[in-house]
Amino acid sequence: MRIAVTGGFGYVGAHLVARLRAAGHEVVVLSLLPPAEDLPARVADVEWVAADVSAPATYAGALDGCDALVHAAAMGAGPATADPAGAFRVNGYGTRAVLDAAVAAGVRRAVYFSTYHVYGKETGTITEKTPTRPFSDYGITKLAGEGAFYRAARREDIEPFILRFSNGFGAPLSREADCWSLAFPSFARSAAETGRIKLLSAGMQQRDFLTVGDMCAAVEIVLEAPAPRAGDTDIAYNVGGGASLSMREAASMVAEAYGEIRGEPAAIDLPEGTEDAPAEPAVDYRFERIAKLGYAPAGDLAVEALATLKFLRVRPKR
């Protein structure tokens, strides 16, 4: 299968490109920026088109001959807050533009990297039937991108899938990966640099986490899944890890992984007076729909924490 991947040199996209190529697929990456110098060759030497998804002229013809499109390029949560108009241009219009180009090129299947942020709900039970009421600029603009896929679902010449991921984590393939503001990677970098992890709150808020490997597995599943019925707009699938963790538990996992390497865990610094903060409600991020297609989270967050610390060159004491 020839597969176009937007954002294929990014944090998750690079892992996906490596995995698809290992499975024997032919991959073309559409990316605004070239591959980072430290990306491994199994990603960096892929066919690359310098493309801005919101400027269709930059990728004219790039999707010709492709069987599938995986649209992972996006403006993330922090940048979207700083530049909401830019986020609408990239996450909203850019998604519509690249999907329209895929339809015009005869691409048969399209997969969209969406997010649990479209729900605007972070605790309790979340299913695909939970109302989408985003409150962040990131969630709002990613939901706008979903709209392009729902519109495409009414056509008969493309098979769209929306994957609403929870919080992905895995060892990056490049130091330039846009991941260091995320919970697990930021904890790992702090531990690697200082031997300490500083929490800015009590850290009792709960989130669902999954590994980057499980994210890639979900993409592979929907690339091979039976086609939706023509006109069927029930195309969104939650993809989670199946475990609710507090930020404090995530920090502890990284601290313990640090201890496996250095002999003693990283220290965790809490704001004064928060040591005995009560537990907050858990999140139950349901993914039964994609489980019926064969998805089952198999990754280990503790293993990824250890791998991230090693990537950051944490070494045993001498």
XYZ file of C-alpha atoms in Angstrom:
318
model
C 0.000 0.000 0.000
C 1.254 3.515 -0.788
C 0.410 5.766 2.158
C 0.763 9.542 2.503
C 1.410 10.721 6.066
C 1.100 14.400 6.914
C 3.255 15.409 9.870
C 5.320 12.282 9.321
C 8.446 13.753 10.914
C 6.641 14.732 14.129
C 6.563 13.080 17.547
C 4.004 10.383 16.721
C 4.216 10.672 12.945
C 7.854 9.553 12.878
C 6.992 6.400 14.821
C 4.134 5.714 12.427
C 6.314 6.169 9.339
C 8.911 3.762 10.748
C 6.242 1.201 11.565
C 4.478 1.424 8.203
C 7.749 1.059 6.319
C 8.734 -1.926 8.464
C 5.417 -3.525 7.492
C 6.334 -3.165 3.818
C 4.271 -0.115 2.913
C 5.524 2.627 0.616
C 5.328 5.960 2.452
C 5.443 9.581 1.339
C 5.643 12.257 4.038
C 3.978 15.649 3.644
C 5.716 17.960 6.097
C 6.341 21.681 6.293
C 9.783 21.055 7.794
C 12.484 18.605 6.684
C 13.437 15.659 8.892
C 15.496 16.540 11.952
C 19.167 15.662 11.626
C 18.970 13.103 14.436
C 15.975 11.183 13.055
C 16.937 7.575 12.284
C 17.391 6.668 8.634
C 14.315 4.430 8.634
C 12.312 7.663 8.878
C 14.585 10.360 7.462
C 15.272 8.736 4.090
C 11.585 8.475 3.196
C 10.119 10.297 0.193
C 9.344 13.836 1.377
C 7.192 16.648 -0.004
C 7.655 20.087 1.597
C 3.975 20.788 2.186
C 1.828 23.198 4.165
C -1.523 21.425 4.522
C -3.344 24.764 4.427
C -1.684 25.658 1.084
C -2.790 22.999 -1.435
C -0.433 24.285 -4.120
C 2.509 23.048 -2.026
C 1.443 19.416 -2.401
C -0.225 19.413 -5.806
C 0.169 15.935 -7.272
C 1.824 14.510 -4.144
C -1.158 12.271 -3.381
C -1.405 10.814 -6.877
C -1.084 7.042 -6.733
C -1.622 6.849 -2.967
C -4.004 4.268 -1.551
C -4.410 5.962 1.831
C -3.874 9.237 3.658
C -3.036 9.509 7.360
C -3.491 13.112 8.446
C -1.393 13.630 11.572
C -0.153 17.189 10.965
C -1.657 19.715 13.356
C -1.031 22.791 15.443
C -0.792 21.518 19.027
C -2.496 22.703 22.197
C 0.022 25.352 23.246
C 0.478 26.948 19.813
C -3.295 26.815 19.217
C -3.881 28.835 22.379
C -1.260 31.375 21.332
C -2.562 31.640 17.751
C -6.217 30.568 17.450
C -6.532 31.966 13.928
C -3.509 29.976 12.818
C -4.950 26.886 14.478
C -8.180 27.249 12.507
C -6.135 27.649 9.334
C -4.079 24.502 9.962
C -6.363 22.218 11.979
C -9.614 23.267 10.352
C -9.105 24.480 6.798
C -5.866 22.514 6.365
C -7.689 19.279 7.142
C -10.402 20.086 4.623
C -7.839 21.052 1.982
C -5.703 17.924 2.268
C -8.788 15.706 2.356
C -10.189 17.397 -0.753
C -6.831 16.815 -2.451
C -6.978 13.146 -1.457
C -10.445 12.772 -2.970
C -9.311 14.481 -6.176
C -6.287 12.156 -6.383
C -8.425 9.038 -5.998
C -7.119 8.120 -2.535
C -9.472 5.480 -1.191
C -8.982 5.636 2.588
C -8.262 8.547 4.939
C -7.448 8.502 8.667
C -7.591 11.597 10.873
C -5.589 12.079 14.070
C -8.146 13.686 16.366
C -8.185 13.992 20.143
C -10.230 13.500 23.290
C -10.089 17.301 23.642
C -13.056 17.521 21.256
C -15.268 16.329 24.119
C -14.373 19.151 26.502
C -14.704 16.584 29.284
C -11.785 15.148 31.235
C -13.334 12.970 33.945
C -16.021 10.331 34.186
C -17.055 8.053 31.353
C -16.338 9.193 27.799
C -17.642 7.266 24.787
C -18.090 8.227 21.159
C -21.664 9.183 22.080
C -20.481 11.775 24.618
C -21.402 15.254 23.300
C -18.529 17.166 21.708
C -18.300 20.455 23.606
C -14.649 21.537 23.416
C -13.511 24.571 25.374
C -9.852 24.834 24.314
C -8.714 26.356 21.030
C -7.009 23.064 20.257
C -10.165 21.017 20.825
C -12.340 23.491 18.929
C -10.092 23.495 15.866
C -9.592 19.724 15.877
C -13.368 19.332 15.929
C -13.502 21.654 12.917
C -11.141 19.245 11.175
C -13.439 16.365 12.054
C -16.184 18.218 10.214
C -14.296 17.800 6.951
C -14.171 14.040 7.526
C -17.876 13.868 8.370
C -18.610 15.711 5.147
C -16.434 13.249 3.219
C -18.299 10.330 4.809
C -21.337 11.274 2.735
C -19.382 10.534 -0.439
C -18.932 7.132 -2.037
C -15.394 7.614 -3.334
C -13.445 7.780 -0.043
C -13.517 5.859 3.249
C -12.823 8.238 6.175
C -11.960 7.264 9.757
C -11.535 9.561 12.769
C -9.335 8.403 15.665
C -9.815 10.318 18.919
C -6.652 9.579 20.857
C -6.276 10.195 24.573
C -2.767 11.146 25.781
C 0.004 9.424 23.848
C 3.475 8.801 25.242
C 6.581 7.103 23.942
C 10.293 7.697 23.662
C 10.807 10.270 20.879
C 12.924 9.514 17.838
C 14.392 13.029 17.754
C 15.329 15.650 20.326
C 13.448 18.128 18.145
C 10.180 16.224 18.607
C 7.370 18.520 19.711
C 6.645 16.617 22.907
C 8.572 18.227 25.745
C 5.618 20.220 27.075
C 3.571 17.024 27.503
C 3.316 15.401 30.926
C 5.454 12.273 30.663
C 8.184 13.734 28.404
C 8.457 16.908 30.497
C 8.795 14.832 33.678
C 11.486 12.716 32.021
C 13.473 15.721 30.829
C 13.288 17.366 34.246
C 14.527 14.179 35.906
C 17.301 13.779 33.334
C 18.513 17.352 33.774
C 18.108 17.865 37.524
C 17.287 14.544 39.179
C 14.003 16.103 40.301
C 10.440 16.422 38.996
C 8.559 19.560 39.958
C 4.767 19.517 39.900
C 3.003 22.864 39.636
C -0.160 21.542 41.298
C -1.144 18.736 43.641
C -1.022 16.464 40.605
C -4.222 14.625 41.435
C -6.020 15.340 38.145
C -6.642 12.115 36.226
C -5.957 11.376 32.558
C -6.043 8.349 30.273
C -2.650 7.561 28.724
C -1.618 5.219 25.935
C 1.703 4.464 24.306
C 2.713 5.798 20.911
C 3.031 2.187 19.788
C -0.640 1.615 20.571
C -1.527 4.760 18.628
C 0.299 3.379 15.602
C -1.395 0.000 16.029
C -4.803 1.700 15.932
C -3.888 3.422 12.665
C -2.795 0.128 11.127
C -6.084 -1.468 12.178
C -8.289 1.132 10.506
C -6.122 1.144 7.389
C -7.091 -2.516 6.955
C -10.600 -2.427 8.462
C -13.735 -3.140 6.420
C -14.999 -0.070 4.608
C -17.802 1.905 6.263
C -21.128 1.773 4.492
C -21.469 4.530 1.910
C -23.020 7.552 3.585
C -22.367 6.222 7.106
C -21.177 9.135 9.254
C -20.536 7.021 12.362
C -16.789 7.127 11.718
C -15.244 8.297 15.034
C -13.332 5.878 17.270
C -11.929 6.563 20.725
C -8.419 5.181 21.205
C -7.132 4.981 24.770
C -4.885 3.007 27.058
C -7.524 1.743 29.460
C -6.002 3.121 32.661
C -6.665 6.365 34.517
C -3.538 7.879 36.064
C -3.076 11.026 38.097
C -0.291 13.417 37.160
C 1.370 12.500 40.451
C 1.258 8.808 39.525
C 2.740 9.619 36.115
C 5.540 11.574 37.791
C 6.155 8.676 40.178
C 6.413 6.276 37.250
C 9.123 8.433 35.684
C 10.859 8.871 39.047
C 10.985 5.094 39.541
C 12.305 4.552 36.011
C 15.030 7.078 36.790
C 15.858 5.042 39.881
C 16.241 1.892 37.779
C 19.084 3.614 35.961
C 20.647 5.778 38.649
C 20.066 3.635 41.724
C 17.649 5.980 43.491
C 14.391 7.548 42.254
C 14.156 11.141 41.141
C 12.744 13.444 43.816
C 9.221 14.788 43.285
C 8.607 18.353 44.455
C 5.003 19.256 45.292
C 3.624 22.723 46.034
C 3.533 23.399 49.749
C 0.437 22.065 51.456
C -0.614 19.694 48.668
C 0.981 16.471 49.920
C -2.334 15.160 51.274
C -4.576 16.491 48.517
C -7.636 14.284 47.932
C -7.973 12.108 44.873
C -9.838 13.595 41.927
C -12.415 11.760 39.785
C -11.029 9.130 37.437
C -11.555 9.110 33.685
C -13.028 6.080 31.942
C -12.122 6.595 28.294
C -14.061 3.860 26.510
C -12.808 2.387 23.244
C -15.069 -0.627 22.685
C -15.777 0.399 19.082
C -12.198 0.060 17.876
C -11.692 -2.961 20.139
C -14.261 -4.730 17.963
C -11.892 -4.152 15.034
C -9.057 -5.834 16.941
C -7.476 -3.015 18.938
C -6.121 -3.916 22.370
C -3.589 -1.651 24.123
C -0.386 -3.604 24.657
C 2.150 -0.889 25.445
C 3.775 -0.312 28.828
C 4.086 3.286 30.017
C 6.828 2.361 32.495
C 8.894 0.860 29.677
C 8.412 4.043 27.646
C 9.449 6.168 30.632
C 12.666 4.171 30.934
C 13.300 4.403 27.180
C 12.754 8.174 27.231
C 15.272 8.633 30.041
C 17.808 6.547 28.140
C 17.102 8.602 25.018
C 17.941 11.663 27.146
C 21.256 9.990 28.001
C 20.571 9.239 31.650
C 23.310 6.787 32.628
C 24.046 4.653 35.707
C 26.174 6.173 38.435
C 29.817 5.182 38.288
